[in-house]
Short mmCIF file of C-alpha atoms and ligand atoms in Angstrom, two decimals:
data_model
loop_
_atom_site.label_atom_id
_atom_site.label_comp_id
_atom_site.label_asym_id
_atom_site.label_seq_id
_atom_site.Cartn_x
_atom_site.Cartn_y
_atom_site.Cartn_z
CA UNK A 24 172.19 -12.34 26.90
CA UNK A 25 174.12 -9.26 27.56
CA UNK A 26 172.15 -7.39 30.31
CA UNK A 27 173.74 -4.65 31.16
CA UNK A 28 172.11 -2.02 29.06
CA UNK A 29 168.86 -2.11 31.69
CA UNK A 30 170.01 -0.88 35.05
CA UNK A 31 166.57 -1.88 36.43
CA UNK A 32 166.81 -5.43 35.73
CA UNK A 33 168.46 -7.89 38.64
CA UNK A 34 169.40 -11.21 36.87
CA UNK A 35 170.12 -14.13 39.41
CA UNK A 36 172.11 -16.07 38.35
CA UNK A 37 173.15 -18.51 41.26
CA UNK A 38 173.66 -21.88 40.62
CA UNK A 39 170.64 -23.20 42.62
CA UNK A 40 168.26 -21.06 40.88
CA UNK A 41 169.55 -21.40 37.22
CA UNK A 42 169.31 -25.53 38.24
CA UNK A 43 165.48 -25.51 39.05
CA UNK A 44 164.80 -23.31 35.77
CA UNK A 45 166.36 -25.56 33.75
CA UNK A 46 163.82 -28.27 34.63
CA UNK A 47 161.35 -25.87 35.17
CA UNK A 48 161.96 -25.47 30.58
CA UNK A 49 161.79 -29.05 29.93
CA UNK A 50 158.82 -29.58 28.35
CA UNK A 51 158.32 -33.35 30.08
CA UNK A 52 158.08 -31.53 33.64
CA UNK A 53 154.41 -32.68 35.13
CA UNK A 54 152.42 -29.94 37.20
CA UNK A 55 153.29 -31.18 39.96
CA UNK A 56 156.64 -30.67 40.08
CA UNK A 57 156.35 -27.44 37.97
CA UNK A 58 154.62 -25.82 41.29
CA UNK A 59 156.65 -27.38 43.34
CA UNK A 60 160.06 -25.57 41.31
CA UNK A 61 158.32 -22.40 40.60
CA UNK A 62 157.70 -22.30 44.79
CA UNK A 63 161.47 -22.88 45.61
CA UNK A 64 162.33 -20.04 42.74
CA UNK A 65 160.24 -17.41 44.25
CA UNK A 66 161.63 -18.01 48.00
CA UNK A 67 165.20 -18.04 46.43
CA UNK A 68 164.43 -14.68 44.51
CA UNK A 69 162.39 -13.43 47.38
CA UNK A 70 165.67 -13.61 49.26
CA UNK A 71 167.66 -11.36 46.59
CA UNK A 72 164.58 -9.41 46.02
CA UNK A 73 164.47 -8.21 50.02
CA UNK A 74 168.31 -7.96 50.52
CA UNK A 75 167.69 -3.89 50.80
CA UNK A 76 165.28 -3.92 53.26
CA UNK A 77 166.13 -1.63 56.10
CA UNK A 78 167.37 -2.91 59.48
CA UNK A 79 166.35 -1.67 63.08
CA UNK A 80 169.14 -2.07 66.18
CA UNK A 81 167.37 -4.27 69.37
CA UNK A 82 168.97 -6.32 72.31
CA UNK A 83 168.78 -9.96 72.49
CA UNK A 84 169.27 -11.90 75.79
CA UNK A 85 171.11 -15.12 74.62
CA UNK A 86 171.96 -18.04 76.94
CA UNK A 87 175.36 -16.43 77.41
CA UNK A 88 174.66 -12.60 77.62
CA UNK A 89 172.64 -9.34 76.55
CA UNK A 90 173.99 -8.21 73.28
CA UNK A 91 172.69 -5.75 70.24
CA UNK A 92 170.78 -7.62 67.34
CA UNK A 93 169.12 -6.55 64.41
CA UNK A 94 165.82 -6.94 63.26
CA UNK A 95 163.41 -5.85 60.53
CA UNK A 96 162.50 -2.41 60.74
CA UNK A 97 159.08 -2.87 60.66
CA UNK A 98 158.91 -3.18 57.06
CA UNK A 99 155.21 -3.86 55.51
CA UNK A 100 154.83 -6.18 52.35
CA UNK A 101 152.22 -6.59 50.29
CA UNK A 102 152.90 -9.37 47.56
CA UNK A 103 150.48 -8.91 44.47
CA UNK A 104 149.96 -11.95 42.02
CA UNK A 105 148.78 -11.05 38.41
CA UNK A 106 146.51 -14.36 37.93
CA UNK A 107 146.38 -17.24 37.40
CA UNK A 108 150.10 -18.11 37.22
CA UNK A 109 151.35 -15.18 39.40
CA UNK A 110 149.35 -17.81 42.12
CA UNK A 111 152.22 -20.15 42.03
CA UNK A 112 155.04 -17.42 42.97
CA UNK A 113 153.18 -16.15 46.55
CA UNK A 114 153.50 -19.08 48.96
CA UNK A 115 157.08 -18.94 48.06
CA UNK A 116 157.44 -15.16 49.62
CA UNK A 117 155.02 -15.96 52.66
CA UNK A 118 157.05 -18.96 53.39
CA UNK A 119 160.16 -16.10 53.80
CA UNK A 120 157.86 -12.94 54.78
CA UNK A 121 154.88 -14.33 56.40
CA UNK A 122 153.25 -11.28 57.80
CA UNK A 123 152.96 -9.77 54.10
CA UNK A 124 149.75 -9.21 52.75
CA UNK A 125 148.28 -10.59 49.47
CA UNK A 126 145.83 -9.05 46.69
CA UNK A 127 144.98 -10.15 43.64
CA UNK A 128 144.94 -8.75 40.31
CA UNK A 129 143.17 -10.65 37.33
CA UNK A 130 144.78 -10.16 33.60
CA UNK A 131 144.91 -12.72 31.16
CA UNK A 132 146.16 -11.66 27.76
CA UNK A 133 143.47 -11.52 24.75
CA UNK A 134 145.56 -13.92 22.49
CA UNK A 135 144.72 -11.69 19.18
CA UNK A 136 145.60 -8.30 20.80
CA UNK A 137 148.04 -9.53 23.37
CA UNK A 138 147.00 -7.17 25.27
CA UNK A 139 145.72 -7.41 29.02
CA UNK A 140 142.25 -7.82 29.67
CA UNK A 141 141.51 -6.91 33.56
CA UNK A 142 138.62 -9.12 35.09
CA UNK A 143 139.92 -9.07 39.12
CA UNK A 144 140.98 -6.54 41.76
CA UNK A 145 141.08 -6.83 45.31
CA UNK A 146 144.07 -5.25 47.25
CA UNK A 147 145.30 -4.71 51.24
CA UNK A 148 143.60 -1.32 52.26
CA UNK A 149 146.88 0.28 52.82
CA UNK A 150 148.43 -0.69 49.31
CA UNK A 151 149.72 2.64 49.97
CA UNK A 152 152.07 1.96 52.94
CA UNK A 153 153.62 -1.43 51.96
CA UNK A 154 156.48 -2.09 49.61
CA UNK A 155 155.08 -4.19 46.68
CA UNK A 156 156.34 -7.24 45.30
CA UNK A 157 154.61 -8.38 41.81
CA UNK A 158 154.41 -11.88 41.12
CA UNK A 159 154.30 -13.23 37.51
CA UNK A 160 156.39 -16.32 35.54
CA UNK A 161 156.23 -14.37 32.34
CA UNK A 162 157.34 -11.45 31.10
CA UNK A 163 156.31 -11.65 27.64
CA UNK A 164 155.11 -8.29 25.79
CA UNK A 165 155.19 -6.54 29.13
CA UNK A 166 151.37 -5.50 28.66
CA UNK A 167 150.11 -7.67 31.72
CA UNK A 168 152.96 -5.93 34.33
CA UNK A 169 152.63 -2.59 32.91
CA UNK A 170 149.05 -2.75 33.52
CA UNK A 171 149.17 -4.01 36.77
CA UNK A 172 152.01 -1.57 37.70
CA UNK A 173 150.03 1.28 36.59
CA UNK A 174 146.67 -0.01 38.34
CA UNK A 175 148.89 -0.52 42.07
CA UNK A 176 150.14 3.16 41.13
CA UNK A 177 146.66 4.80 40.88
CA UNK A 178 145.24 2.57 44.12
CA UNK A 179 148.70 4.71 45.86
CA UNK A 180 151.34 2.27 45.70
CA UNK A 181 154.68 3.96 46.00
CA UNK A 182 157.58 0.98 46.07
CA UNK A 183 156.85 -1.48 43.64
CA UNK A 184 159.45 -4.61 42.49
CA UNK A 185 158.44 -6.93 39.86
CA UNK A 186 159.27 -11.02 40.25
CA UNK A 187 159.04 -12.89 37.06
CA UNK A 188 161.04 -15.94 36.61
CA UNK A 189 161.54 -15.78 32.86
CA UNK A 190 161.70 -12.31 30.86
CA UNK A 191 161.49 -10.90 27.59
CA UNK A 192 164.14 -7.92 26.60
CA UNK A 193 160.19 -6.90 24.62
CA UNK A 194 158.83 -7.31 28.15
CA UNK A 195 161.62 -5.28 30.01
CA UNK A 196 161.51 -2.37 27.71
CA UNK A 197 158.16 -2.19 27.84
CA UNK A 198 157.95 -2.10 31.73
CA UNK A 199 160.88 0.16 31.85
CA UNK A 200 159.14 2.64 29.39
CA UNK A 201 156.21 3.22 31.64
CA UNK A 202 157.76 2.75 35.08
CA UNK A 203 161.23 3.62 34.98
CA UNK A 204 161.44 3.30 39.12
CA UNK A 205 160.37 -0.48 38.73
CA UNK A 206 162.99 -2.81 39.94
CA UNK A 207 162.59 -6.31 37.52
CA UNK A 208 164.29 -9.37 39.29
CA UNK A 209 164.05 -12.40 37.10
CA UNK A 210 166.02 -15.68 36.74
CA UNK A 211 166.71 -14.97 33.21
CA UNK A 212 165.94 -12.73 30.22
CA UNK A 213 165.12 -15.36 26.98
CA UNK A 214 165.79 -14.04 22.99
CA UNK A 215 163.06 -12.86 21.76
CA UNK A 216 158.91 -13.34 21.56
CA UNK A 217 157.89 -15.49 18.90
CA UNK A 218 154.68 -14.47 16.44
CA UNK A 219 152.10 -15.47 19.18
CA UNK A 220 154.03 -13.52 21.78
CA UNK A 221 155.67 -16.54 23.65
CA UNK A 222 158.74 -15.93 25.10
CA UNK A 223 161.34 -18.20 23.07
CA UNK A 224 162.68 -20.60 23.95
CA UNK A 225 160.93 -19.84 27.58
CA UNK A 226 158.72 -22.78 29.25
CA UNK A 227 155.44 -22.49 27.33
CA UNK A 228 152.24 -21.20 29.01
CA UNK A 229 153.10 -21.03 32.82
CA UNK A 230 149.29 -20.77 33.83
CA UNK A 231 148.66 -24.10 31.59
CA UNK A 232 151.48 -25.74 32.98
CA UNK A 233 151.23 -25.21 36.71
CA UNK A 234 147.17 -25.94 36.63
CA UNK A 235 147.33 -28.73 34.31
CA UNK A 236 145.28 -27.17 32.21
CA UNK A 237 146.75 -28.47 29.14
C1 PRP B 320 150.57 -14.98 31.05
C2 PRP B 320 151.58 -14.67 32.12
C3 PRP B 320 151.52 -13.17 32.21
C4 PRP B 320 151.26 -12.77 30.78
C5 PRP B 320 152.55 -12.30 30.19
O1 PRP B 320 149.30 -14.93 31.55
O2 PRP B 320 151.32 -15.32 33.33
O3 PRP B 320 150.49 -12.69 33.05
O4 PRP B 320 150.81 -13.94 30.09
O5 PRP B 320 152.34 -11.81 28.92
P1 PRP B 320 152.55 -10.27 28.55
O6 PRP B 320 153.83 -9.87 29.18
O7 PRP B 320 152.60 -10.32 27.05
O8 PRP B 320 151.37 -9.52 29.06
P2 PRP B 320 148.03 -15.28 30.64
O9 PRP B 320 147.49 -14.05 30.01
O10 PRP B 320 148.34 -16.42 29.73
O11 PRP B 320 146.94 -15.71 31.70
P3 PRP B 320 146.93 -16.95 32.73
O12 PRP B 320 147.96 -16.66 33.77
O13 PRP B 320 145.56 -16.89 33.26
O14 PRP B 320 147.22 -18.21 31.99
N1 URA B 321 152.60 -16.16 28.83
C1 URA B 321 153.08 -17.41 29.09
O1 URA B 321 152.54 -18.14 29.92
N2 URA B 321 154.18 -17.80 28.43
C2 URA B 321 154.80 -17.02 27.52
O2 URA B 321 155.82 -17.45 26.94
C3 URA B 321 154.27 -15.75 27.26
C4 URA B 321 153.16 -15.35 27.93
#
């Protein structure tokens, strides 16, 4: 899939990740192991996803000397799962950025519509001061993240990335439409949606599949 005509969308692409995803598809994967791989995805696209995040000169006394260091500059996080499957994707950014805060949003997608149906919001006071991080497996028709985008925007949220491990080029021109400034990191973008607005050939239903629900 040629990418390159979205300059919002970060594809990673390193061998590690593109590994897990590929067992992460296969349709004999239990749950168990289907957490456990969607966990080591996030962290590894948490660590592309924060590679801009701005850097603050300190000393450091090390067993040899005083030198000058770098640290975080006090950046604030808030990491925002659309549920349920968005659950999987957070303990994979706390285990990498464990002072950020989490809220919740509740969608699930009526399955005639396919659009989002909100039933859940609870969010860090000062959504307003944090850089966001959205947390999703799928992005399918793009309803559920444009939503949610749009919801974090009215509650004041300026900086907002979206994390979805598998994406939709339906999904990421339908995000893009509405929030242009939205940075999409994913581990790949699939072919198309197929007529019940799966992502093909994609990993089935992510919720399902990481609750055992099915
Ligand atoms: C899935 C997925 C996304 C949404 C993507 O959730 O986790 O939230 O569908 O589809 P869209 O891009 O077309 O909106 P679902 O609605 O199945 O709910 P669940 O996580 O509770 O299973
Ligand atoms: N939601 C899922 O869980 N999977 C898809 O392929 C599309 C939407």
């Amino acid at each position: 899939m040629d990418t390159s005509r979205w300059d919002n969308v970060v594809v990673l692409d390193h061998p590690l990740i593109q590994h897990k995803l590929t067992i992460l598809r296969e349709v004999g994967t239990g749950a168990k192991e289907f957490r456990e791989l969607v966990k080591e995805l996030t962290l590894l696209m948490a660590y592309e996803a924060t590679r801009d995040f701005q850097l603050a000169e300190t000393t450091v006394t090390t067993p040899i000397t005083e030198a000058t260091a770098r640290v975080l500059a006090g950046k604030k996080v808030a990491v925002i799962p659309i549920l349920r499957a968005g659950l999987g994707m957070v303990d994979g950014i706390l285990e990498l950025v464990p002072a950020a805060k989490v809220g919740h949003i509740g969608l699930y997608r009526d399955p005639e519509t396919l659009k989002p149906v909100e039933y859940y919001c609870k969010l860090p006071e000062d959504i307003g001061e944090r850089d966001v991080m959205i947390v999703d497996p799928m992005l399918a028709t793009g309803g559920s993240a444009s939503a949610a985008v749009q919801f974090l925007r009215d509650k004041g949220a300026r900086m907002i990335r979206l994390l979805c491990i598998i994406a939709a080029p339906e999904g990421i021109d339908a995000v893009r439409e509405c929030c242009e400034d939205v940075r999409i990191y994913c581990c790949a973008v699939d072919s198309h949606l197929n007529d019940h607005g799966y992502i093909v050939p994609g990993l089935g239903d992510a919720g399902d599949r990481l609750f055992g629900t099915r």
